[in-house]
Structures are given as C-alpha cells and as structure tokens.
PDB file of C-alpha atoms and ligand atoms in Angstrom:
ATOM      1  CA  MET A   1      -8.309   7.279 -12.626  1.00 93.00           C
ATOM      2  CA  LYS A   2      -9.539   6.457  -8.823  1.00 97.00           C
ATOM      3  CA  LEU A   3      -7.832   2.834  -7.424  1.00 97.00           C
ATOM      4  CA  VAL A   4      -7.812   0.377  -4.724  1.00 98.00           C
ATOM      5  CA  LEU A   5      -4.561  -1.684  -4.366  1.00 98.00           C
ATOM      6  CA  LEU A   6      -5.258  -4.391  -2.476  1.00 97.00           C
ATOM      7  CA  GLY A   7      -3.057  -6.485  -1.373  1.00 97.00           C
ATOM      8  CA  PRO A   8      -0.913  -9.225   1.625  1.00 97.00           C
ATOM      9  CA  PRO A   9       2.097  -7.249   3.104  1.00 97.00           C
ATOM     10  CA  GLY A  10       5.157  -7.253   0.545  1.00 96.00           C
ATOM     11  CA  ALA A  11       3.109  -7.377  -2.690  1.00 97.00           C
ATOM     12  CA  GLY A  12       4.930  -4.862  -3.658  1.00 96.00           C
ATOM     13  CA  LYS A  13       1.972  -2.365  -3.734  1.00 97.00           C
ATOM     14  CA  GLY A  14       3.822   0.731  -2.528  1.00 96.00           C
ATOM     15  CA  THR A  15       6.496   0.387  -5.282  1.00 95.00           C
ATOM     16  CA  GLN A  16       4.071   0.021  -8.604  1.00 97.00           C
ATOM     17  CA  ALA A  17       1.602   3.102  -6.503  1.00 96.00           C
ATOM     18  CA  LYS A  18       4.674   5.367  -6.576  1.00 94.00           C
ATOM     19  CA  VAL A  19       5.562   5.061 -10.508  1.00 94.00           C
ATOM     20  CA  LEU A  20       1.362   4.959 -12.342  1.00 95.00           C
ATOM     21  CA  SER A  21       0.620   8.213  -9.025  1.00 95.00           C
ATOM     22  CA  LYS A  22       3.892   9.494 -11.579  1.00 94.00           C
ATOM     23  CA  GLU A  23       2.169   8.355 -14.834  1.00 94.00           C
ATOM     24  CA  PHE A  24      -0.724   9.600 -14.450  1.00 94.00           C
ATOM     25  CA  GLY A  25      -0.043  12.660 -12.383  1.00 95.00           C
ATOM     26  CA  ILE A  26      -2.333  11.386  -9.577  1.00 96.00           C
ATOM     27  CA  PRO A  27      -1.142  11.097  -5.540  1.00 98.00           C
ATOM     28  CA  HIS A  28      -0.871   8.096  -3.957  1.00 97.00           C
ATOM     29  CA  ILE A  29      -2.114   8.034  -0.553  1.00 98.00           C
ATOM     30  CA  SER A  30      -0.197   5.323   1.702  1.00 98.00           C
ATOM     31  CA  THR A  31      -1.723   5.008   5.204  1.00 98.00           C
ATOM     32  CA  GLY A  32       0.797   3.218   5.913  1.00 96.00           C
ATOM     33  CA  ASP A  33       3.212   6.202   5.013  1.00 95.00           C
ATOM     34  CA  ILE A  34       0.768   8.985   6.647  1.00 96.00           C
ATOM     35  CA  LEU A  35       1.004   6.866   9.708  1.00 97.00           C
ATOM     36  CA  ARG A  36       4.998   6.534   9.662  1.00 94.00           C
ATOM     37  CA  GLU A  37       4.938  10.640   8.827  1.00 94.00           C
ATOM     38  CA  SER A  38       2.224  10.266  11.791  1.00 96.00           C
ATOM     39  CA  VAL A  39       4.676   9.023  14.823  1.00 95.00           C
ATOM     40  CA  LYS A  40       7.504  10.872  13.556  1.00 93.00           C
ATOM     41  CA  ALA A  41       6.228  13.747  14.449  1.00 96.00           C
ATOM     42  CA  GLN A  42       5.645  12.288  17.894  1.00 96.00           C
ATOM     43  CA  SER A  43       2.276  13.892  16.761  1.00 96.00           C
ATOM     44  CA  PRO A  44      -1.465  12.997  19.047  1.00 95.00           C
ATOM     45  CA  ILE A  45      -2.482   9.417  16.726  1.00 95.00           C
ATOM     46  CA  GLY A  46       1.183   8.843  15.725  1.00 96.00           C
ATOM     47  CA  LEU A  47       1.916   7.954  19.326  1.00 95.00           C
ATOM     48  CA  LYS A  48      -1.425   5.837  19.558  1.00 95.00           C
ATOM     49  CA  ALA A  49      -0.602   4.703  16.546  1.00 97.00           C
ATOM     50  CA  LYS A  50       2.599   3.245  16.989  1.00 96.00           C
ATOM     51  CA  VAL A  51       1.714   0.925  18.902  1.00 96.00           C
ATOM     52  CA  TYR A  52      -0.751  -1.109  16.931  1.00 97.00           C
ATOM     53  CA  MET A  53       1.976   0.051  13.931  1.00 97.00           C
ATOM     54  CA  ASP A  54       5.181  -1.608  16.213  1.00 95.00           C
ATOM     55  CA  LYS A  55       3.489  -5.263  16.789  1.00 95.00           C
ATOM     56  CA  GLY A  56       1.610  -5.267  13.064  1.00 96.00           C
ATOM     57  CA  GLU A  57      -1.919  -5.220  14.639  1.00 97.00           C
ATOM     58  CA  LEU A  58      -3.867  -2.478  12.539  1.00 98.00           C
ATOM     59  CA  VAL A  59      -4.259   1.406  13.559  1.00 98.00           C
ATOM     60  CA  PRO A  60      -8.756   1.662  15.005  1.00 97.00           C
ATOM     61  CA  ASP A  61     -10.814   2.267  11.784  1.00 97.00           C
ATOM     62  CA  ASP A  62     -11.625   5.183  13.595  1.00 95.00           C
ATOM     63  CA  VAL A  63      -8.343   6.621  13.310  1.00 95.00           C
ATOM     64  CA  VAL A  64      -7.072   5.544   9.780  1.00 97.00           C
ATOM     65  CA  ILE A  65     -11.747   6.245   8.473  1.00 97.00           C
ATOM     66  CA  GLU A  66     -11.349  10.160   9.774  1.00 95.00           C
ATOM     67  CA  MET A  67      -7.260  10.312   7.880  1.00 96.00           C
ATOM     68  CA  VAL A  68      -8.722   9.135   4.423  1.00 97.00           C
ATOM     69  CA  ALA A  69     -11.679  10.994   4.502  1.00 97.00           C
ATOM     70  CA  GLN A  70      -9.733  13.959   4.747  1.00 96.00           C
ATOM     71  CA  ARG A  71      -7.150  13.443   2.190  1.00 97.00           C
ATOM     72  CA  VAL A  72      -9.284  11.986   0.553  1.00 97.00           C
ATOM     73  CA  ALA A  73     -11.147  15.318  -0.586  1.00 96.00           C
ATOM     74  CA  LYS A  74      -8.826  17.742  -1.263  1.00 97.00           C
ATOM     75  CA  GLU A  75      -8.712  19.401  -4.838  1.00 96.00           C
ATOM     76  CA  ASP A  76      -6.134  17.440  -5.542  1.00 96.00           C
ATOM     77  CA  CYS A  77      -8.434  14.313  -6.226  1.00 97.00           C
ATOM     78  CA  GLY A  78     -10.479  15.579  -8.359  1.00 94.00           C
ATOM     79  CA  LYS A  79      -8.480  13.829 -11.247  1.00 92.00           C
ATOM     80  CA  GLY A  80      -8.093  10.885  -9.428  1.00 96.00           C
ATOM     81  CA  PHE A  81      -6.302   8.823  -6.824  1.00 97.00           C
ATOM     82  CA  MET A  82      -5.122   6.063  -5.861  1.00 97.00           C
ATOM     83  CA  LEU A  83      -5.320   4.021  -2.406  1.00 98.00           C
ATOM     84  CA  ASP A  84      -2.460   1.182  -0.786  1.00 98.00           C
ATOM     85  CA  GLY A  85      -2.783   0.392   2.441  1.00 97.00           C
ATOM     86  CA  PHE A  86      -6.510   1.778   2.590  1.00 98.00           C
ATOM     87  CA  PRO A  87      -9.473  -0.151   3.438  1.00 98.00           C
ATOM     88  CA  ARG A  88      -8.228  -2.883   4.600  1.00 97.00           C
ATOM     89  CA  THR A  89     -10.952  -3.783   6.851  1.00 95.00           C
ATOM     90  CA  ALA A  90     -14.538  -4.175   5.707  1.00 94.00           C
ATOM     91  CA  ALA A  91     -16.364  -1.408   7.716  1.00 95.00           C
ATOM     92  CA  GLN A  92     -12.723   1.279   6.500  1.00 97.00           C
ATOM     93  CA  ALA A  93     -14.466   0.042   2.806  1.00 97.00           C
ATOM     94  CA  LYS A  94     -17.940   0.846   3.618  1.00 96.00           C
ATOM     95  CA  ALA A  95     -16.746   4.173   5.335  1.00 97.00           C
ATOM     96  CA  LEU A  96     -15.282   4.715   2.523  1.00 98.00           C
ATOM     97  CA  ASP A  97     -17.776   4.141  -0.494  1.00 97.00           C
ATOM     98  CA  GLY A  98     -19.918   6.071   2.005  1.00 97.00           C
ATOM     99  CA  THR A  99     -17.378   9.442   1.611  1.00 97.00           C
ATOM    100  CA  LEU A 100     -16.486   8.827  -1.556  1.00 97.00           C
ATOM    101  CA  ALA A 101     -19.833   9.388  -2.857  1.00 97.00           C
ATOM    102  CA  GLY A 102     -20.609  12.356  -0.961  1.00 96.00           C
ATOM    103  CA  LEU A 103     -18.078  14.134  -3.139  1.00 96.00           C
ATOM    104  CA  ASN A 104     -18.924  12.058  -6.362  1.00 95.00           C
ATOM    105  CA  ARG A 105     -15.649  10.025  -6.993  1.00 94.00           C
ATOM    106  CA  PRO A 106     -16.489   6.700  -6.816  1.00 96.00           C
ATOM    107  CA  ILE A 107     -13.787   3.462  -7.235  1.00 97.00           C
ATOM    108  CA  ASP A 108     -12.774   2.781 -10.115  1.00 96.00           C
ATOM    109  CA  LEU A 109     -11.064  -0.402  -9.851  1.00 97.00           C
ATOM    110  CA  VAL A 110      -9.462  -2.005  -7.048  1.00 98.00           C
ATOM    111  CA  LEU A 111      -6.605  -3.546  -8.079  1.00 98.00           C
ATOM    112  CA  TYR A 112      -6.013  -7.142  -5.765  1.00 97.00           C
ATOM    113  CA  PHE A 113      -1.833  -8.621  -5.888  1.00 98.00           C
ATOM    114  CA  LYS A 114      -2.731 -12.157  -4.467  1.00 97.00           C
ATOM    115  CA  THR A 115       0.901 -12.758  -3.719  1.00 97.00           C
ATOM    116  CA  SER A 116       1.988 -16.288  -2.610  1.00 96.00           C
ATOM    117  CA  GLN A 117       3.472 -16.597   0.961  1.00 94.00           C
ATOM    118  CA  GLN A 118       7.242 -16.961   0.384  1.00 94.00           C
ATOM    119  CA  THR A 119       7.201 -13.991  -1.799  1.00 96.00           C
ATOM    120  CA  ILE A 120       5.635 -11.518   1.538  1.00 96.00           C
ATOM    121  CA  ILE A 121       8.466 -13.044   3.037  1.00 95.00           C
ATOM    122  CA  GLN A 122      11.939 -12.467   1.510  1.00 95.00           C
ATOM    123  CA  ARG A 123      10.571  -9.001   0.667  1.00 96.00           C
ATOM    124  CA  LEU A 124      10.096  -7.884   3.664  1.00 96.00           C
ATOM    125  CA  SER A 125      13.173  -9.391   5.304  1.00 95.00           C
ATOM    126  CA  GLY A 126      15.095  -7.405   2.307  1.00 96.00           C
ATOM    127  CA  ARG A 127      13.067  -4.376   2.020  1.00 97.00           C
ATOM    128  CA  ARG A 128      15.057  -1.084   3.309  1.00 97.00           C
ATOM    129  CA  VAL A 129      14.164   2.044   2.876  1.00 96.00           C
ATOM    130  CA  CYS A 130      15.937   5.815   3.018  1.00 97.00           C
ATOM    131  CA  LYS A 131      15.341   8.060   6.270  1.00 94.00           C
ATOM    132  CA  ASN A 132      15.063  11.170   4.184  1.00 94.00           C
ATOM    133  CA  CYS A 133      13.081  10.915   1.314  1.00 93.00           C
ATOM    134  CA  GLY A 134      11.442   7.759   2.026  1.00 92.00           C
ATOM    135  CA  GLU A 135      13.027   5.591  -1.421  1.00 94.00           C
ATOM    136  CA  ASN A 136      12.149   1.956  -1.077  1.00 94.00           C
ATOM    137  CA  TYR A 137      15.116  -0.288  -2.077  1.00 96.00           C
ATOM    138  CA  HIS A 138      15.377  -4.474  -1.453  1.00 96.00           C
ATOM    139  CA  ILE A 139      19.106  -5.790  -0.726  1.00 97.00           C
ATOM    140  CA  LYS A 140      18.638  -8.816  -3.182  1.00 96.00           C
ATOM    141  CA  ASN A 141      16.075  -7.353  -5.605  1.00 94.00           C
ATOM    142  CA  ILE A 142      15.983  -3.423  -5.843  1.00 95.00           C
ATOM    143  CA  PRO A 143      19.687  -2.963  -3.730  1.00 97.00           C
ATOM    144  CA  PRO A 144      21.374   0.764  -4.301  1.00 98.00           C
ATOM    145  CA  LYS A 145      24.586   0.683  -6.006  1.00 98.00           C
ATOM    146  CA  VAL A 146      26.161   1.977  -3.019  1.00 97.00           C
ATOM    147  CA  ALA A 147      25.197  -0.831   0.116  1.00 96.00           C
ATOM    148  CA  GLY A 148      23.223   1.199   3.381  1.00 97.00           C
ATOM    149  CA  ILE A 149      22.887   4.554   1.097  1.00 98.00           C
ATOM    150  CA  CYS A 150      20.005   6.173  -1.098  1.00 98.00           C
ATOM    151  CA  ASP A 151      20.757   6.197  -4.100  1.00 98.00           C
ATOM    152  CA  LYS A 152      18.214   9.628  -4.520  1.00 97.00           C
ATOM    153  CA  CYS A 153      19.725  12.059  -1.598  1.00 98.00           C
ATOM    154  CA  GLY A 154      22.498  10.135  -0.372  1.00 98.00           C
ATOM    155  CA  GLY A 155      20.306   9.797   3.181  1.00 98.00           C
ATOM    156  CA  GLU A 156      21.486   6.565   5.844  1.00 98.00           C
ATOM    157  CA  LEU A 157      19.116   3.450   4.506  1.00 98.00           C
ATOM    158  CA  TYR A 158      16.803   1.460   7.324  1.00 97.00           C
ATOM    159  CA  GLN A 159      15.196  -0.665   8.574  1.00 96.00           C
ATOM    160  CA  ARG A 160      10.698  -0.586   9.269  1.00 95.00           C
ATOM    161  CA  VAL A 161      10.566  -1.819  12.809  1.00 92.00           C
ATOM    162  CA  ASP A 162       7.486  -4.019  11.061  1.00 95.00           C
ATOM    163  CA  ASP A 163       9.950  -6.036   9.054  1.00 96.00           C
ATOM    164  CA  LYS A 164      11.138  -8.263  11.278  1.00 92.00           C
ATOM    165  CA  GLU A 165      10.307 -11.925  11.321  1.00 89.00           C
ATOM    166  CA  ASP A 166       8.330 -11.053  13.671  1.00 90.00           C
ATOM    167  CA  THR A 167       6.029  -9.042  13.065  1.00 95.00           C
ATOM    168  CA  ILE A 168       5.993  -9.932   8.724  1.00 95.00           C
ATOM    169  CA  LEU A 169       4.591 -13.440  10.187  1.00 95.00           C
ATOM    170  CA  ASN A 170       2.053 -11.413  12.567  1.00 96.00           C
ATOM    171  CA  ARG A 171       1.244  -9.078   9.577  1.00 97.00           C
ATOM    172  CA  ILE A 172       0.046 -12.234   7.515  1.00 97.00           C
ATOM    173  CA  LYS A 173      -1.793 -13.253   9.955  1.00 97.00           C
ATOM    174  CA  VAL A 174      -3.980 -10.452  10.399  1.00 97.00           C
ATOM    175  CA  TYR A 175      -4.176 -10.192   7.118  1.00 97.00           C
ATOM    176  CA  GLU A 176      -5.685 -13.229   6.446  1.00 96.00           C
ATOM    177  CA  ASN A 177      -8.133 -12.635   9.116  1.00 96.00           C
ATOM    178  CA  THR A 178      -9.485 -10.057   7.133  1.00 95.00           C
ATOM    179  CA  VAL A 179      -8.852  -9.883   3.642  1.00 94.00           C
ATOM    180  CA  PRO A 180     -11.440 -12.355   2.797  1.00 94.00           C
ATOM    181  CA  GLY A 181     -14.357  -9.797   3.933  1.00 94.00           C
ATOM    182  CA  ILE A 182     -13.205  -7.260   1.302  1.00 96.00           C
ATOM    183  CA  ILE A 183     -12.070  -8.856  -1.242  1.00 96.00           C
ATOM    184  CA  SER A 184     -16.457 -10.467  -1.105  1.00 94.00           C
ATOM    185  CA  TYR A 185     -16.865  -6.942  -0.955  1.00 96.00           C
ATOM    186  CA  TYR A 186     -16.150  -5.871  -4.239  1.00 97.00           C
ATOM    187  CA  GLU A 187     -16.086  -8.600  -5.752  1.00 96.00           C
ATOM    188  CA  GLY A 188     -20.250  -8.295  -5.475  1.00 96.00           C
ATOM    189  CA  LYS A 189     -19.276  -4.864  -7.137  1.00 96.00           C
ATOM    190  CA  GLY A 190     -17.478  -5.830 -10.067  1.00 97.00           C
ATOM    191  CA  ILE A 191     -14.722  -3.858  -9.668  1.00 97.00           C
ATOM    192  CA  LEU A 192     -11.904  -6.241  -7.747  1.00 97.00           C
ATOM    193  CA  ARG A 193      -8.959  -7.453 -10.374  1.00 97.00           C
ATOM    194  CA  THR A 194      -6.666  -9.570  -9.377  1.00 97.00           C
ATOM    195  CA  VAL A 195      -2.429  -8.953 -10.073  1.00 96.00           C
ATOM    196  CA  SER A 196      -0.058 -11.732  -9.387  1.00 97.00           C
ATOM    197  CA  GLY A 197       1.928 -10.590  -6.345  1.00 97.00           C
ATOM    198  CA  ASP A 198       4.887 -12.727  -7.829  1.00 97.00           C
ATOM    199  CA  PHE A 199       5.655 -10.989 -10.806  1.00 97.00           C
ATOM    200  CA  ASP A 200       8.711  -8.803 -10.694  1.00 95.00           C
ATOM    201  CA  VAL A 201       8.014  -4.910 -10.716  1.00 95.00           C
ATOM    202  CA  ASP A 202       8.001  -5.015 -15.054  1.00 96.00           C
ATOM    203  CA  GLU A 203       6.173  -7.104 -15.413  1.00 96.00           C
ATOM    204  CA  ALA A 204       3.527  -6.018 -13.021  1.00 97.00           C
ATOM    205  CA  HIS A 205       3.699  -2.669 -14.778  1.00 97.00           C
ATOM    206  CA  ASP A 206       3.313  -3.721 -17.456  1.00 97.00           C
ATOM    207  CA  TYR A 207       0.393  -5.856 -17.190  1.00 97.00           C
ATOM    208  CA  LEU A 208      -1.488  -2.949 -15.447  1.00 97.00           C
ATOM    209  CA  SER A 209      -0.486  -0.892 -18.446  1.00 95.00           C
ATOM    210  CA  LYS A 210      -2.959  -3.431 -20.596  1.00 95.00           C
ATOM    211  CA  LEU A 211      -5.533  -3.787 -17.697  1.00 95.00           C
ATOM    212  CA  PHE A 212      -5.498  -0.017 -17.382  1.00 94.00           C
ATOM    213  CA  VAL A 213      -6.554  -0.010 -21.282  1.00 93.00           C
ATOM    214  CA  LYS A 214      -8.810  -2.791 -21.282  1.00 93.00           C
ATOM    215  CA  GLU A 215     -10.599  -1.609 -18.727  1.00 93.00           C
ATOM    216  CA  LYS A 216     -10.564   1.684 -21.054  1.00 87.00           C
ATOM    217  CA  LEU A 217      -9.025   4.211 -17.484  1.00 87.00           C
ATOM    218  CA  LYS A 218      -6.201   5.113 -20.356  1.00 78.00           C
TER     219      LYS A 218
HETATM  220  P1  AP5 B 301       1.630  -0.580   5.745  1.00 64.80           P
HETATM  221  O1  AP5 B 301       2.661   0.509   5.434  1.00 64.80           O
HETATM  222  O2  AP5 B 301       0.096  -0.191   4.646  1.00 64.80           O
HETATM  223  O3  AP5 B 301       1.922  -1.400   4.703  1.00 64.80           O
HETATM  224  P2  AP5 B 301       1.505  -2.739   4.440  1.00 64.80           P
HETATM  225  O4  AP5 B 301       0.610  -3.241   3.682  1.00 64.80           O
HETATM  226  O5  AP5 B 301       2.135  -3.698   5.618  1.00 64.80           O
HETATM  227  O6  AP5 B 301       2.448  -3.273   2.841  1.00 64.80           O
HETATM  228  P3  AP5 B 301       4.119  -3.364   2.950  1.00 64.80           P
HETATM  229  O7  AP5 B 301       4.525  -1.421   2.749  1.00 64.80           O
HETATM  230  O8  AP5 B 301       4.419  -3.810   3.698  1.00 64.80           O
HETATM  231  O9  AP5 B 301       3.792  -3.056   1.438  1.00 64.80           O
HETATM  232  P4  AP5 B 301       4.100  -3.073  -0.373  1.00 64.80           P
HETATM  233  O10 AP5 B 301       3.037  -4.533  -0.539  1.00 64.80           O
HETATM  234  O11 AP5 B 301       3.710  -1.621   0.143  1.00 64.80           O
HETATM  235  O12 AP5 B 301       5.362  -3.341  -0.455  1.00 64.80           O
HETATM  236  P5  AP5 B 301       6.762  -2.578  -1.180  1.00 64.80           P
HETATM  237  O13 AP5 B 301       6.021  -1.824  -2.885  1.00 64.80           O
HETATM  238  O14 AP5 B 301       7.217  -1.689  -0.387  1.00 64.80           O
HETATM  239  O15 AP5 B 301       1.140  -0.546   6.494  1.00 64.80           O
HETATM  240  C1  AP5 B 301       1.857  -0.777   7.795  1.00 64.80           C
HETATM  241  C2  AP5 B 301       1.120  -1.150   9.146  1.00 64.80           C
HETATM  242  O16 AP5 B 301       0.658   0.731   9.659  1.00 64.80           O
HETATM  243  C3  AP5 B 301       0.302  -1.393   9.382  1.00 64.80           C
HETATM  244  O17 AP5 B 301       0.716  -2.719   9.649  1.00 64.80           O
HETATM  245  C4  AP5 B 301      -1.023  -1.384  10.688  1.00 64.80           C
HETATM  246  O18 AP5 B 301      -0.330  -0.757  11.217  1.00 64.80           O
HETATM  247  C5  AP5 B 301      -0.726   0.366  10.199  1.00 64.80           C
HETATM  248  N1  AP5 B 301      -1.852   0.462   9.464  1.00 64.80           N
HETATM  249  C6  AP5 B 301      -1.166   0.546   7.397  1.00 64.80           C
HETATM  250  N2  AP5 B 301      -2.885   1.791   6.949  1.00 64.80           N
HETATM  251  C7  AP5 B 301      -4.485   1.060   8.330  1.00 64.80           C
HETATM  252  C8  AP5 B 301      -5.466   1.115   7.446  1.00 64.80           C
HETATM  253  N3  AP5 B 301      -5.715   0.977   6.599  1.00 64.80           N
HETATM  254  N4  AP5 B 301      -5.682  -0.185   8.905  1.00 64.80           N
HETATM  255  C9  AP5 B 301      -5.486   0.070  10.235  1.00 64.80           C
HETATM  256  N5  AP5 B 301      -4.222  -0.042  10.056  1.00 64.80           N
HETATM  257  C10 AP5 B 301      -3.125   0.487   8.703  1.00 64.80           C
HETATM  258  O19 AP5 B 301       7.735  -3.778  -1.895  1.00 64.80           O
HETATM  259  C11 AP5 B 301       7.877  -4.632  -0.555  1.00 64.80           C
HETATM  260  C12 AP5 B 301       9.822  -4.461  -0.301  1.00 64.80           C
HETATM  261  O20 AP5 B 301       9.483  -5.405  -1.824  1.00 64.80           O
HETATM  262  C13 AP5 B 301      10.348  -3.716  -1.484  1.00 64.80           C
HETATM  263  O21 AP5 B 301      11.066  -3.966  -0.663  1.00 64.80           O
HETATM  264  C14 AP5 B 301      10.595  -3.474  -2.699  1.00 64.80           C
HETATM  265  O22 AP5 B 301      11.326  -2.976  -3.376  1.00 64.80           O
HETATM  266  C15 AP5 B 301      10.616  -5.061  -3.149  1.00 64.80           C
HETATM  267  N6  AP5 B 301       9.708  -5.035  -4.340  1.00 64.80           N
HETATM  268  C16 AP5 B 301       7.733  -4.491  -4.248  1.00 64.80           C
HETATM  269  N7  AP5 B 301       8.065  -5.059  -6.102  1.00 64.80           N
HETATM  270  C17 AP5 B 301       8.833  -5.874  -6.221  1.00 64.80           C
HETATM  271  C18 AP5 B 301       8.835  -7.046  -7.377  1.00 64.80           C
HETATM  272  N8  AP5 B 301       8.014  -6.868  -7.941  1.00 64.80           N
HETATM  273  N9  AP5 B 301       9.627  -7.334  -7.454  1.00 64.80           N
HETATM  274  C19 AP5 B 301      10.407  -7.631  -6.646  1.00 64.80           C
HETATM  275  N10 AP5 B 301      11.153  -7.311  -5.171  1.00 64.80           N
HETATM  276  C20 AP5 B 301       9.878  -6.401  -4.695  1.00 64.80           C
END
C-alpha cells in the first residue's frame, strides 16, 4: 500500500500514520520528523531547514525532494510506505511521481484530511511531544497519565517551536496558498480521497479501514 497523507498542520496525519504503519508493517515517512532529526543533529541540511521551520515556512523544494527520493528507494519501501507531509507543493508532487515511476512504485491513494481552522488551532496549541521517543500527546485530547511525562519511556514532553500561535497562523497561510495546486493535481489522476480531519482518533481510523477495504487495499 503506497499512500500520501495530505492535509493542514494538526489534521492528525502523523497520529493516523503511526497506527497504520504498525498495522500494515510499512514505513511511515514524515518529512517534518526527518527534518527535525536533522535539526537536532545540526547537520548542514538541518541548519538550513531550521531557519524556515521556526517561522512556519516551507523548506526549499530541492532539499526535501532529494531527501524523499533517497528514502522511498530503500528496500523497506518495496511493500509500501506512507508519506506524511510530502508533497506540499506541485513541484514536489511532480518530482515524486517521476521518482516513483522510475522505481515502479506508484502511489495508490492520496488521503486528504479536510480540517476546520478551529480544530487545527485547538490541536496544535495543545500538542506535546516526547523529547526522547517522539511520542505525540495533546494536553486535553490525548493527555499523558502524568502531566509533562511520556507514558511510554518517561521522557520529558515539550511544545514544538512552530506550535506557538503566530507560527501556527503562518503555517495555515502557507498551507492554504500551496494546497489547491496539489489537490487538483491528484484529483486529475483520480486517486484523491477526502477524510474528515475533525473526526476523533478512533473515528478517523475506522473510516480509513473501511476505505481501504472499499479500495481493495486491505
Ligand atoms: P510537519 O512536521 O510535517 O508539520 P505539519 O504538516 O504542519 O503537520 P503536523 O505535524 O503539525 O500535524 P499532523 O497532521 O501530523 O497532526 P498530529 O497527528 O501531530 O512539518 C513541520 C515543518 O517542516 C513545516 O512547517 C516545514 O517548515 C517543514 N516541512 C516538512 N515537510 C516539508 C515539505 N514537504 N516541504 C517543505 N517543508 C517541509 O496531531 C496534532 C495534535 O492533535 C497532536 O497533539 C495529537 O495528539 C492531536 N490529535 C491528532 N489527531 C487527533 C484527533 N483525531 N482528535 C483529537 N486530537 C488529535
């Protein structure tokens, strides 16, 4: 199963992708996570990307396109993969198709998480992430058992720099400027399916499970 998860920040793409990736035994490839790892490691790509990420701007296409091209060519993507947060521009979508055509691994479906602005802001402002294992929480929707501490590994939870209100608003603006081009691109190919990003976690998962059966992907 080769999927693209498309949607605004806070739509729940990462949360669903983590569950589905375990369920189907295929890699979850999040460009945001890869970039944050590069920032942490202070690699040349990370140092370049941080400037854009902290402001909620997109990292230049050439950086992310190359990063994803290398990742999807790896052996563990042979059975399938789940791309989360990529592509985000029409240029990225076209480059991805070129790469996947060369690998004979075309995208089966693009899941578009259509989400209200109210949900986006509520989710992002309450998101907390484990510094140690990267597990995702929300102070109200998905709280840890002990405030500020990861249930899984006991690590400290933190708020992402780009989850501050001003940056959230800029991320939404950037998203709204770039997403129409990608939606029409995938609609034209007949592989776009819309899912409500406003569903709770279990509702979204049930909806997707039924969709995969309907699309004969399960
Ligand atoms: P990235 O990390 O991809 O951020 P994003 O797309 O803004 O997405 P988020 O991770 O914020 O949201 P999500 O939909 O995964 O929601 P989540 O499941 O975490 O990108 C960060 C930055 O990196 C970008 O701004 C850019 O600079 C750069 N970048 C990345 N990719 C790039 C690319 N391709 N090109 C250029 N630049 C790129 O959920 C959010 C919260 O809600 C959590 O607290 C969660 O617990 C909670 N939650 C989730 N689902 C539900 C639900 N159904 N009900 C209730 N609560 C829920």
